[in-house]
PDB file of C-alpha atoms and ligand atoms in Angstrom:
ATOM      1  CA  MET B   1     101.149  76.875  94.882  1.00 43.00           C
ATOM      2  CA  ALA B   2     102.616  77.890  91.082  1.00 43.00           C
ATOM      3  CA  LYS B   3     105.399  79.894  90.773  1.00 47.00           C
ATOM      4  CA  THR B   4     103.338  81.824  87.619  1.00 59.00           C
ATOM      5  CA  THR B   5     101.290  84.181  89.658  1.00 86.00           C
ATOM      6  CA  ALA B   6     102.172  87.565  90.179  1.00 97.00           C
ATOM      7  CA  VAL B   7     102.934  87.579  93.736  1.00 98.00           C
ATOM      8  CA  ALA B   8     102.355  91.017  96.080  1.00 98.00           C
ATOM      9  CA  ILE B   9     103.897  91.774  99.804  1.00 99.00           C
ATOM     10  CA  VAL B  10     101.673  94.276 101.581  1.00 99.00           C
ATOM     11  CA  THR B  11     103.425  95.023 105.630  1.00 99.00           C
ATOM     12  CA  GLY B  12     100.572  95.850 107.672  1.00 98.00           C
ATOM     13  CA  GLY B  13      98.598  93.652 105.983  1.00 98.00           C
ATOM     14  CA  SER B  14      96.154  91.797 108.563  1.00 98.00           C
ATOM     15  CA  ARG B  15      94.492  95.116 109.874  1.00 98.00           C
ATOM     16  CA  GLY B  16      92.660  97.970 108.970  1.00 98.00           C
ATOM     17  CA  ILE B  17      93.062  99.768 105.499  1.00 99.00           C
ATOM     18  CA  GLY B  18      96.862  97.431 104.719  1.00 99.00           C
ATOM     19  CA  ALA B  19      94.145  94.095 105.071  1.00 98.00           C
ATOM     20  CA  ALA B  20      91.722  95.851 102.119  1.00 99.00           C
ATOM     21  CA  ILE B  21      95.005  97.076  99.727  1.00 99.00           C
ATOM     22  CA  ALA B  22      95.451  92.616 100.440  1.00 99.00           C
ATOM     23  CA  LYS B  23      92.277  91.746 100.236  1.00 98.00           C
ATOM     24  CA  GLY B  24      91.825  93.387  96.916  1.00 98.00           C
ATOM     25  CA  LEU B  25      94.858  92.475  95.443  1.00 98.00           C
ATOM     26  CA  ALA B  26      94.048  89.152  96.082  1.00 98.00           C
ATOM     27  CA  ALA B  27      90.258  89.796  94.246  1.00 98.00           C
ATOM     28  CA  ASP B  28      92.956  91.072  91.185  1.00 98.00           C
ATOM     29  CA  GLY B  29      94.942  87.590  91.077  1.00 98.00           C
ATOM     30  CA  TYR B  30      98.191  87.967  93.242  1.00 98.00           C
ATOM     31  CA  ALA B  31      99.596  85.562  96.147  1.00 98.00           C
ATOM     32  CA  VAL B  32      99.462  87.799  98.784  1.00 98.00           C
ATOM     33  CA  ALA B  33     102.068  87.831 101.767  1.00 99.00           C
ATOM     34  CA  VAL B  34      99.968  89.872 104.344  1.00 99.00           C
ATOM     35  CA  ASN B  35     102.692  90.628 106.868  1.00 99.00           C
ATOM     36  CA  TYR B  36     102.116  91.381 110.537  1.00 98.00           C
ATOM     37  CA  ALA B  37     104.000  92.704 113.336  1.00 98.00           C
ATOM     38  CA  ALA B  38     101.705  91.201 116.562  1.00 98.00           C
ATOM     39  CA  ASP B  39      99.206  90.569 115.888  1.00 98.00           C
ATOM     40  CA  LYS B  40      98.542  86.916 114.795  1.00 98.00           C
ATOM     41  CA  SER B  41      94.828  86.370 114.306  1.00 98.00           C
ATOM     42  CA  ALA B  42      93.442  89.528 112.567  1.00 98.00           C
ATOM     43  CA  ALA B  43      96.491  88.376 109.827  1.00 98.00           C
ATOM     44  CA  SER B  44      95.678  84.367 110.264  1.00 98.00           C
ATOM     45  CA  GLN B  45      91.628  86.307 109.854  1.00 98.00           C
ATOM     46  CA  THR B  46      92.605  88.157 106.665  1.00 98.00           C
ATOM     47  CA  VAL B  47      94.143  84.870 104.981  1.00 98.00           C
ATOM     48  CA  ALA B  48      91.702  83.111 105.887  1.00 98.00           C
ATOM     49  CA  GLU B  49      88.931  85.808 104.014  1.00 98.00           C
ATOM     50  CA  ILE B  50      91.465  85.618 101.052  1.00 98.00           C
ATOM     51  CA  VAL B  51      91.466  82.302 101.008  1.00 98.00           C
ATOM     52  CA  THR B  52      87.896  81.001 101.746  1.00 98.00           C
ATOM     53  CA  THR B  53      86.674  83.356  98.441  1.00 97.00           C
ATOM     54  CA  GLY B  54      89.441  81.318  96.702  1.00 97.00           C
ATOM     55  CA  GLY B  55      92.650  83.388  96.483  1.00 98.00           C
ATOM     56  CA  ALA B  56      96.219  82.597  97.339  1.00 98.00           C
ATOM     57  CA  ALA B  57      97.664  84.233 100.416  1.00 98.00           C
ATOM     58  CA  ILE B  58     100.490  83.749 103.822  1.00 98.00           C
ATOM     59  CA  ALA B  59     100.694  84.987 107.148  1.00 98.00           C
ATOM     60  CA  VAL B  60     104.086  86.203 107.453  1.00 99.00           C
ATOM     61  CA  ALA B  61     105.379  88.189 110.978  1.00 98.00           C
ATOM     62  CA  ALA B  62     108.176  90.781 110.678  1.00 99.00           C
ATOM     63  CA  ASP B  63     108.764  93.825 112.394  1.00 99.00           C
ATOM     64  CA  VAL B  64     109.735  96.375 109.645  1.00 98.00           C
ATOM     65  CA  ALA B  65     112.380  98.312 111.721  1.00 98.00           C
ATOM     66  CA  LYS B  66     114.070  95.717 112.325  1.00 98.00           C
ATOM     67  CA  GLU B  67     116.365  94.565 109.331  1.00 98.00           C
ATOM     68  CA  GLY B  68     116.685  91.205 109.746  1.00 98.00           C
ATOM     69  CA  GLU B  69     113.347  90.070 110.518  1.00 99.00           C
ATOM     70  CA  VAL B  70     112.757  92.321 106.786  1.00 99.00           C
ATOM     71  CA  MET B  71     115.409  90.079 105.186  1.00 98.00           C
ATOM     72  CA  ARG B  72     113.339  86.415 106.596  1.00 98.00           C
ATOM     73  CA  LEU B  73     109.942  88.042 105.706  1.00 99.00           C
ATOM     74  CA  PHE B  74     111.374  88.419 101.702  1.00 99.00           C
ATOM     75  CA  GLU B  75     113.155  85.195 101.803  1.00 98.00           C
ATOM     76  CA  THR B  76     109.092  83.210 103.355  1.00 98.00           C
ATOM     77  CA  VAL B  77     107.709  85.065 100.271  1.00 98.00           C
ATOM     78  CA  ASP B  78     110.451  83.925  97.433  1.00 98.00           C
ATOM     79  CA  GLN B  79     110.505  80.254  98.850  1.00 98.00           C
ATOM     80  CA  HIS B  80     106.591  79.822  98.868  1.00 98.00           C
ATOM     81  CA  PHE B  81     105.444  81.858  96.125  1.00 98.00           C
ATOM     82  CA  GLY B  82     108.251  83.088  94.090  1.00 97.00           C
ATOM     83  CA  ALA B  83     109.206  86.154  91.508  1.00 97.00           C
ATOM     84  CA  LEU B  84     107.748  89.319  93.871  1.00 98.00           C
ATOM     85  CA  SER B  85     106.166  91.869  91.733  1.00 98.00           C
ATOM     86  CA  VAL B  86     104.507  94.511  93.476  1.00 98.00           C
ATOM     87  CA  LEU B  87     105.505  95.579  97.344  1.00 99.00           C
ATOM     88  CA  VAL B  88     102.292  98.165  99.328  1.00 99.00           C
ATOM     89  CA  ASN B  89     104.703 100.124 102.538  1.00 99.00           C
ATOM     90  CA  ASN B  90     101.556 100.623 104.148  1.00 98.00           C
ATOM     91  CA  GLY B  91     102.969  99.186 108.435  1.00 98.00           C
ATOM     92  CA  GLY B  92     102.784 102.888 110.067  1.00 98.00           C
ATOM     93  CA  VAL B  93     102.511 104.181 113.319  1.00 98.00           C
ATOM     94  CA  THR B  94     101.782 107.317 114.945  1.00 98.00           C
ATOM     95  CA  ALA B  95     104.327 106.259 117.606  1.00 97.00           C
ATOM     96  CA  GLY B  96     101.097 108.329 120.484  1.00 96.00           C
ATOM     97  CA  VAL B  97      99.974 111.590 120.355  1.00 97.00           C
ATOM     98  CA  SER B  98     101.835 114.212 121.901  1.00 97.00           C
ATOM     99  CA  ARG B  99     102.994 118.487 121.083  1.00 98.00           C
ATOM    100  CA  LEU B 100     106.039 118.309 120.309  1.00 98.00           C
ATOM    101  CA  GLU B 101     107.525 119.666 123.371  1.00 98.00           C
ATOM    102  CA  GLU B 102     105.939 116.838 125.495  1.00 98.00           C
ATOM    103  CA  LEU B 103     107.762 114.058 122.401  1.00 98.00           C
ATOM    104  CA  THR B 104     109.355 111.412 124.015  1.00 98.00           C
ATOM    105  CA  ALA B 105     112.930 110.677 122.792  1.00 98.00           C
ATOM    106  CA  ALA B 106     111.427 106.737 122.293  1.00 98.00           C
ATOM    107  CA  ALA B 107     108.503 107.675 120.242  1.00 98.00           C
ATOM    108  CA  LEU B 108     110.329 109.752 117.589  1.00 98.00           C
ATOM    109  CA  GLU B 109     112.512 106.698 117.200  1.00 98.00           C
ATOM    110  CA  ARG B 110     110.025 104.271 117.230  1.00 98.00           C
ATOM    111  CA  VAL B 111     107.670 106.150 114.176  1.00 98.00           C
ATOM    112  CA  PHE B 112     110.731 107.233 112.490  1.00 98.00           C
ATOM    113  CA  ALA B 113     112.257 103.157 112.956  1.00 98.00           C
ATOM    114  CA  VAL B 114     108.483 101.783 111.764  1.00 98.00           C
ATOM    115  CA  ASN B 115     107.206 104.250 109.274  1.00 98.00           C
ATOM    116  CA  VAL B 116     110.648 105.110 107.563  1.00 99.00           C
ATOM    117  CA  PHE B 117     113.574 102.324 108.392  1.00 98.00           C
ATOM    118  CA  GLY B 118     110.727  99.833 107.328  1.00 99.00           C
ATOM    119  CA  ALA B 119     109.960 101.311 104.460  1.00 99.00           C
ATOM    120  CA  PHE B 120     113.829 101.928 103.291  1.00 99.00           C
ATOM    121  CA  LEU B 121     114.688  98.513 103.987  1.00 99.00           C
ATOM    122  CA  CYS B 122     111.738  96.625 102.127  1.00 99.00           C
ATOM    123  CA  CYS B 123     111.761  99.162  99.265  1.00 99.00           C
ATOM    124  CA  ARG B 124     115.518  98.132  99.112  1.00 99.00           C
ATOM    125  CA  GLU B 125     114.936  94.219  99.472  1.00 99.00           C
ATOM    126  CA  ALA B 126     111.865  94.271  96.261  1.00 99.00           C
ATOM    127  CA  VAL B 127     114.357  96.414  94.135  1.00 99.00           C
ATOM    128  CA  ARG B 128     116.862  94.463  94.930  1.00 98.00           C
ATOM    129  CA  ARG B 129     114.403  91.278  93.468  1.00 98.00           C
ATOM    130  CA  MET B 130     112.846  93.589  90.934  1.00 98.00           C
ATOM    131  CA  SER B 131     115.130  95.827  88.838  1.00 98.00           C
ATOM    132  CA  THR B 132     115.883  94.901  85.468  1.00 98.00           C
ATOM    133  CA  ARG B 133     119.446  95.834  86.079  1.00 98.00           C
ATOM    134  CA  ARG B 134     118.937  93.095  88.212  1.00 97.00           C
ATOM    135  CA  GLY B 135     117.831  89.865  86.245  1.00 97.00           C
ATOM    136  CA  GLY B 136     114.310  90.868  87.699  1.00 97.00           C
ATOM    137  CA  VAL B 137     111.548  91.657  85.025  1.00 96.00           C
ATOM    138  CA  GLY B 138     110.217  94.869  86.487  1.00 98.00           C
ATOM    139  CA  GLY B 139     107.818  95.435  89.351  1.00 98.00           C
ATOM    140  CA  SER B 140     105.587  98.404  91.832  1.00 98.00           C
ATOM    141  CA  ILE B 141     105.903  99.521  94.819  1.00 99.00           C
ATOM    142  CA  VAL B 142     103.320 101.585  96.810  1.00 99.00           C
ATOM    143  CA  ASN B 143     103.937 103.590 100.705  1.00 99.00           C
ATOM    144  CA  VAL B 144     101.368 104.175 102.032  1.00 99.00           C
ATOM    145  CA  SER B 145     102.002 108.294 103.365  1.00 99.00           C
ATOM    146  CA  SER B 146      99.833 110.569 104.967  1.00 98.00           C
ATOM    147  CA  ARG B 147      97.887 113.841 103.708  1.00 98.00           C
ATOM    148  CA  ALA B 148      99.440 114.540 107.697  1.00 98.00           C
ATOM    149  CA  ALA B 149     102.817 114.284 105.322  1.00 98.00           C
ATOM    150  CA  GLN B 150     101.522 117.893 103.958  1.00 98.00           C
ATOM    151  CA  LEU B 151      99.392 119.216 106.987  1.00 98.00           C
ATOM    152  CA  GLY B 152     102.590 119.316 109.690  1.00 98.00           C
ATOM    153  CA  GLY B 153     100.051 117.649 112.273  1.00 98.00           C
ATOM    154  CA  ALA B 154     100.229 120.876 114.811  1.00 98.00           C
ATOM    155  CA  GLY B 155      98.960 120.026 118.536  1.00 97.00           C
ATOM    156  CA  GLU B 156      98.476 116.047 117.470  1.00 97.00           C
ATOM    157  CA  TRP B 157     101.435 114.180 115.833  1.00 98.00           C
ATOM    158  CA  ILE B 158     104.126 115.799 114.046  1.00 98.00           C
ATOM    159  CA  HIS B 159     106.164 113.989 114.389  1.00 98.00           C
ATOM    160  CA  TYR B 160     104.254 111.079 113.139  1.00 98.00           C
ATOM    161  CA  ALA B 161     103.382 113.721 109.608  1.00 98.00           C
ATOM    162  CA  ALA B 162     107.137 114.184 109.560  1.00 99.00           C
ATOM    163  CA  SER B 163     107.861 110.731 109.003  1.00 99.00           C
ATOM    164  CA  LYS B 164     105.317 110.505 106.187  1.00 99.00           C
ATOM    165  CA  GLY B 165     106.976 114.111 104.261  1.00 99.00           C
ATOM    166  CA  ALA B 166     110.613 111.571 104.952  1.00 99.00           C
ATOM    167  CA  LEU B 167     108.241 108.883 102.681  1.00 99.00           C
ATOM    168  CA  ASP B 168     107.373 111.172 100.043  1.00 99.00           C
ATOM    169  CA  THR B 169     111.289 112.101  99.850  1.00 99.00           C
ATOM    170  CA  LEU B 170     111.155 108.361  99.276  1.00 99.00           C
ATOM    171  CA  THR B 171     108.870 107.714  96.579  1.00 99.00           C
ATOM    172  CA  VAL B 172     109.958 110.763  94.484  1.00 99.00           C
ATOM    173  CA  GLY B 173     113.404 109.621  94.550  1.00 99.00           C
ATOM    174  CA  LEU B 174     113.308 106.158  94.067  1.00 99.00           C
ATOM    175  CA  ALA B 175     111.059 106.610  91.133  1.00 99.00           C
ATOM    176  CA  ARG B 176     113.092 108.729  89.612  1.00 99.00           C
ATOM    177  CA  GLU B 177     115.801 106.894  90.437  1.00 98.00           C
ATOM    178  CA  VAL B 178     114.861 103.119  89.108  1.00 99.00           C
ATOM    179  CA  ALA B 179     112.638 103.835  85.909  1.00 98.00           C
ATOM    180  CA  ARG B 180     114.221 102.771  83.954  1.00 98.00           C
ATOM    181  CA  ASP B 181     115.135 100.070  85.949  1.00 98.00           C
ATOM    182  CA  GLY B 182     111.211  98.944  84.948  1.00 98.00           C
ATOM    183  CA  ILE B 183     109.956  99.877  88.741  1.00 98.00           C
ATOM    184  CA  ARG B 184     106.888 102.380  89.039  1.00 99.00           C
ATOM    185  CA  VAL B 185     107.102 104.126  92.769  1.00 99.00           C
ATOM    186  CA  ASN B 186     104.668 105.696  94.087  1.00 99.00           C
ATOM    187  CA  ALA B 187     102.617 106.926  96.820  1.00 99.00           C
ATOM    188  CA  VAL B 188      98.844 107.135  98.637  1.00 99.00           C
ATOM    189  CA  ALA B 189      98.388 110.256 101.002  1.00 99.00           C
ATOM    190  CA  PRO B 190      94.894 109.268 102.721  1.00 99.00           C
ATOM    191  CA  GLY B 191      92.880 111.942 104.885  1.00 98.00           C
ATOM    192  CA  LEU B 192      91.119 110.561 107.555  1.00 98.00           C
ATOM    193  CA  ILE B 193      90.143 106.615 107.078  1.00 98.00           C
ATOM    194  CA  ASP B 194      88.166 105.279 109.483  1.00 98.00           C
ATOM    195  CA  THR B 195      90.505 102.561 111.215  1.00 98.00           C
ATOM    196  CA  GLU B 196      91.574 101.498 114.023  1.00 97.00           C
ATOM    197  CA  LEU B 197      94.673 103.629 114.182  1.00 97.00           C
ATOM    198  CA  HIS B 198      93.622 106.379 116.147  1.00 97.00           C
ATOM    199  CA  ALA B 199      91.463 104.789 118.925  1.00 96.00           C
ATOM    200  CA  ALA B 200      95.686 103.237 118.797  1.00 95.00           C
ATOM    201  CA  ALA B 201      96.848 106.779 119.335  1.00 95.00           C
ATOM    202  CA  GLY B 202      94.870 107.414 122.500  1.00 94.00           C
ATOM    203  CA  LEU B 203      92.227 109.276 120.275  1.00 95.00           C
ATOM    204  CA  PRO B 204      89.191 107.388 119.670  1.00 96.00           C
ATOM    205  CA  GLU B 205      86.401 110.021 119.014  1.00 97.00           C
ATOM    206  CA  ARG B 206      88.683 111.511 116.460  1.00 97.00           C
ATOM    207  CA  VAL B 207      87.023 110.150 113.284  1.00 98.00           C
ATOM    208  CA  GLU B 208      83.807 110.817 113.856  1.00 98.00           C
ATOM    209  CA  ARG B 209      85.534 114.120 115.214  1.00 97.00           C
ATOM    210  CA  MET B 210      87.043 115.452 112.675  1.00 98.00           C
ATOM    211  CA  ALA B 211      84.788 114.227 109.733  1.00 98.00           C
ATOM    212  CA  PRO B 212      83.160 117.545 109.194  1.00 98.00           C
ATOM    213  CA  THR B 213      85.916 118.614 109.046  1.00 98.00           C
ATOM    214  CA  VAL B 214      86.778 116.818 106.266  1.00 98.00           C
ATOM    215  CA  PRO B 215      86.048 119.058 102.407  1.00 98.00           C
ATOM    216  CA  MET B 216      83.122 115.695 101.190  1.00 98.00           C
ATOM    217  CA  ALA B 217      81.630 115.880 104.980  1.00 98.00           C
ATOM    218  CA  ARG B 218      83.168 112.686 106.157  1.00 98.00           C
ATOM    219  CA  ALA B 219      85.590 109.766 106.855  1.00 98.00           C
ATOM    220  CA  GLY B 220      87.145 107.759 104.299  1.00 98.00           C
ATOM    221  CA  THR B 221      87.282 103.664 104.059  1.00 98.00           C
ATOM    222  CA  ALA B 222      89.516 101.650 104.257  1.00 98.00           C
ATOM    223  CA  GLU B 223      88.694 100.051 100.810  1.00 98.00           C
ATOM    224  CA  GLU B 224      88.564 103.676  99.340  1.00 99.00           C
ATOM    225  CA  VAL B 225      92.137 103.873 100.244  1.00 99.00           C
ATOM    226  CA  ALA B 226      93.147 100.392  99.373  1.00 99.00           C
ATOM    227  CA  SER B 227      91.203 101.160  95.477  1.00 98.00           C
ATOM    228  CA  CYS B 228      93.605 103.877  94.307  1.00 99.00           C
ATOM    229  CA  VAL B 229      97.169 101.530  95.403  1.00 99.00           C
ATOM    230  CA  ARG B 230      94.424  98.285  92.639  1.00 98.00           C
ATOM    231  CA  PHE B 231      95.250 100.738  90.067  1.00 98.00           C
ATOM    232  CA  LEU B 232      98.363 102.416  90.970  1.00 99.00           C
ATOM    233  CA  VAL B 233      99.454  99.023  90.873  1.00 98.00           C
ATOM    234  CA  SER B 234      98.151  97.928  87.626  1.00 98.00           C
ATOM    235  CA  PRO B 235      98.846  98.538  83.747  1.00 97.00           C
ATOM    236  CA  ALA B 236      96.058 100.897  83.479  1.00 98.00           C
ATOM    237  CA  ALA B 237      98.914 103.196  86.189  1.00 98.00           C
ATOM    238  CA  ALA B 238     102.647 102.321  83.090  1.00 98.00           C
ATOM    239  CA  TYR B 239     102.790 105.280  82.898  1.00 98.00           C
ATOM    240  CA  VAL B 240     102.723 107.060  86.386  1.00 99.00           C
ATOM    241  CA  THR B 241     105.310 107.093  88.730  1.00 99.00           C
ATOM    242  CA  ALA B 242     106.849 108.992  90.997  1.00 99.00           C
ATOM    243  CA  ALA B 243     103.267 110.645  92.063  1.00 99.00           C
ATOM    244  CA  ILE B 244     101.558 111.150  95.344  1.00 99.00           C
ATOM    245  CA  VAL B 245      98.117 110.744  95.636  1.00 99.00           C
ATOM    246  CA  PRO B 246      96.136 111.912  97.961  1.00 98.00           C
ATOM    247  CA  VAL B 247      92.861 109.418  98.880  1.00 99.00           C
ATOM    248  CA  SER B 248      91.761 112.720 101.625  1.00 98.00           C
ATOM    249  CA  GLY B 249      88.095 113.938 100.060  1.00 98.00           C
ATOM    250  CA  GLY B 250      89.283 116.711  99.797  1.00 98.00           C
ATOM    251  CA  ARG B 251      91.261 116.929 103.201  1.00 97.00           C
TER     252      ARG B 251
HETATM  253  P1  NAP D   1      95.847 100.652 111.933  1.00 66.48           P
HETATM  254  O1  NAP D   1      94.745  99.633 111.521  1.00 66.48           O
HETATM  255  O2  NAP D   1      97.037 101.133 113.424  1.00 66.48           O
HETATM  256  O3  NAP D   1      96.801  98.851 111.351  1.00 66.48           O
HETATM  257  C1  NAP D   1      98.041  99.292 110.922  1.00 66.48           C
HETATM  258  C2  NAP D   1      98.911  98.255 110.471  1.00 66.48           C
HETATM  259  O4  NAP D   1     100.035  98.311 110.829  1.00 66.48           O
HETATM  260  C3  NAP D   1      98.734  96.951 111.460  1.00 66.48           C
HETATM  261  O5  NAP D   1      98.881  95.603 110.180  1.00 66.48           O
HETATM  262  C4  NAP D   1     100.229  96.534 112.403  1.00 66.48           C
HETATM  263  O6  NAP D   1      99.985  95.270 112.136  1.00 66.48           O
HETATM  264  C5  NAP D   1     100.753  96.841 111.289  1.00 66.48           C
HETATM  265  N1  NAP D   1     102.137  97.718 112.078  1.00 66.48           N
HETATM  266  C6  NAP D   1     102.220  97.964 112.568  1.00 66.48           C
HETATM  267  N2  NAP D   1     103.332  98.502 113.058  1.00 66.48           N
HETATM  268  C7  NAP D   1     103.929  97.275 112.250  1.00 66.48           C
HETATM  269  C8  NAP D   1     105.512  97.475 112.056  1.00 66.48           C
HETATM  270  N3  NAP D   1     106.493  97.520 113.285  1.00 66.48           N
HETATM  271  N4  NAP D   1     105.731  96.581 111.272  1.00 66.48           N
HETATM  272  C9  NAP D   1     105.208  95.672 110.762  1.00 66.48           C
HETATM  273  N5  NAP D   1     103.564  95.506 110.633  1.00 66.48           N
HETATM  274  C10 NAP D   1     103.389  97.216 110.993  1.00 66.48           C
HETATM  275  O7  NAP D   1      96.508 101.461 111.226  1.00 66.48           O
HETATM  276  P2  NAP D   1      95.323 102.086 109.920  1.00 66.48           P
HETATM  277  O8  NAP D   1      94.378 103.077 110.033  1.00 66.48           O
HETATM  278  O9  NAP D   1      95.308 100.602 108.894  1.00 66.48           O
HETATM  279  O10 NAP D   1      96.821 102.628 108.826  1.00 66.48           O
HETATM  280  C11 NAP D   1      97.598 102.022 107.944  1.00 66.48           C
HETATM  281  C12 NAP D   1      98.595 103.009 107.450  1.00 66.48           C
HETATM  282  O11 NAP D   1      97.512 104.571 106.741  1.00 66.48           O
HETATM  283  C13 NAP D   1      99.839 103.250 108.075  1.00 66.48           C
HETATM  284  O12 NAP D   1     100.533 103.320 107.163  1.00 66.48           O
HETATM  285  C14 NAP D   1      99.397 104.918 108.403  1.00 66.48           C
HETATM  286  O13 NAP D   1     100.292 105.949 108.887  1.00 66.48           O
HETATM  287  C15 NAP D   1      98.520 105.049 106.500  1.00 66.48           C
HETATM  288  N6  NAP D   1      97.368 106.774 107.191  1.00 66.48           N
HETATM  289  C16 NAP D   1      96.259 106.094 108.298  1.00 66.48           C
HETATM  290  C17 NAP D   1      95.301 106.493 108.304  1.00 66.48           C
HETATM  291  C18 NAP D   1      93.409 106.998 108.728  1.00 66.48           C
HETATM  292  O14 NAP D   1      93.359 107.629 109.119  1.00 66.48           O
HETATM  293  N7  NAP D   1      93.938 105.884 109.248  1.00 66.48           N
HETATM  294  C19 NAP D   1      95.235 108.230 107.301  1.00 66.48           C
HETATM  295  C20 NAP D   1      96.578 108.000 107.055  1.00 66.48           C
HETATM  296  C21 NAP D   1      96.994 107.355 106.437  1.00 66.48           C
HETATM  297  P3  NAP D   1      99.399  94.267 114.129  1.00 66.48           P
HETATM  298  O15 NAP D   1      98.858  94.530 114.456  1.00 66.48           O
HETATM  299  O16 NAP D   1     100.232  92.978 114.549  1.00 66.48           O
HETATM  300  O17 NAP D   1     101.230  95.400 114.526  1.00 66.48           O
END
C-alpha cells in the first residue's frame, strides 16, 4: 500500500452507521481502518465490500474503552497505512434500556467507558498524530453523538443520552483547543436511525414504533448519516469546526 493515500479510522466501522461511513470514506478515496470490538465477521464483510469495489481497508479489533487496545489500533494503522487524516468516533453502546431508578452501576460505567472514555482516548491519539504543533499535517475528527443528548432519553436511557452530552462537550472543547493546529472537530447527532442498535438494547420494534413521531415521519438510514460525515471531513467543510449537526428528520 502506497503511504500517500489519505487514511481514516472509523471506530465501530463494522456494522450499522459505522459501516456506511467506512464504505463512504473508501469511495471518497480514503484507506480505511474498520475498527470493531467483537463481531469479526461483520468487520471482515465490510472490508471485503470495500476491497471488492477497488478501495483499501483493513479490519482492526479494539475495544475503544481500553487504552492499550486503542494504542494498538492507532499503531496498527500507522504501520499499515501511514499518516492519519480522519478519525470518526462512531463506536458506541446504549448499555440497554432502563429507567434511572433501575440503572446498574455496571451499565452506567460501560456506557461512559465506551462512548466517552473511548472517544477521548481516540481523540488524544489522533491529535498526537495530526497536530501541526507536533509536526503533523492536520486532519479532521467527527464524533457520532445523538439527538438523545438534547432530548434526554427519559424512560429509556438517560445514561446513554448523558454520555452523548459529554461527547458534545468534547467536540466543542477540542475543536477550539486545536483550531490553530490544523485539526477540525465536529459531531453529527443522528435521530432515529434504522440499525441493529435498537434490538441490541432490547427494543427490536423501536424504529417502527417511533418512526411516526419523527417530523419527517420516517427513520433515517445509516447512509444518510454517512453523507453528513463525508461532508464534514471534506474540503467543502474547511471553515466548519465545533459544529454538532443534527441528522434527524427534524427530531
Ligand atoms: P450498531 O449497529 O449497534 O453498531 C455499533 C458499532 O459499534 C459496531 O460496529 C460495534 O462493533 C461497535 N462497538 C460497540 N462497542 C464498541 C467498543 N467498545 N469498541 C469499539 N467498537 C465498538 O449501532 P449504530 O446504530 O450503527 O450506532 C453507531 C453510532 O451511532 C453509535 O455511537 C450510536 O450511539 C450512534 N447513534 C445511533 C442512533 C440510531 O438510532 N441507530 C441514533 C443516534 C446515535 P461490534 O459489533 O464488534 O461490537
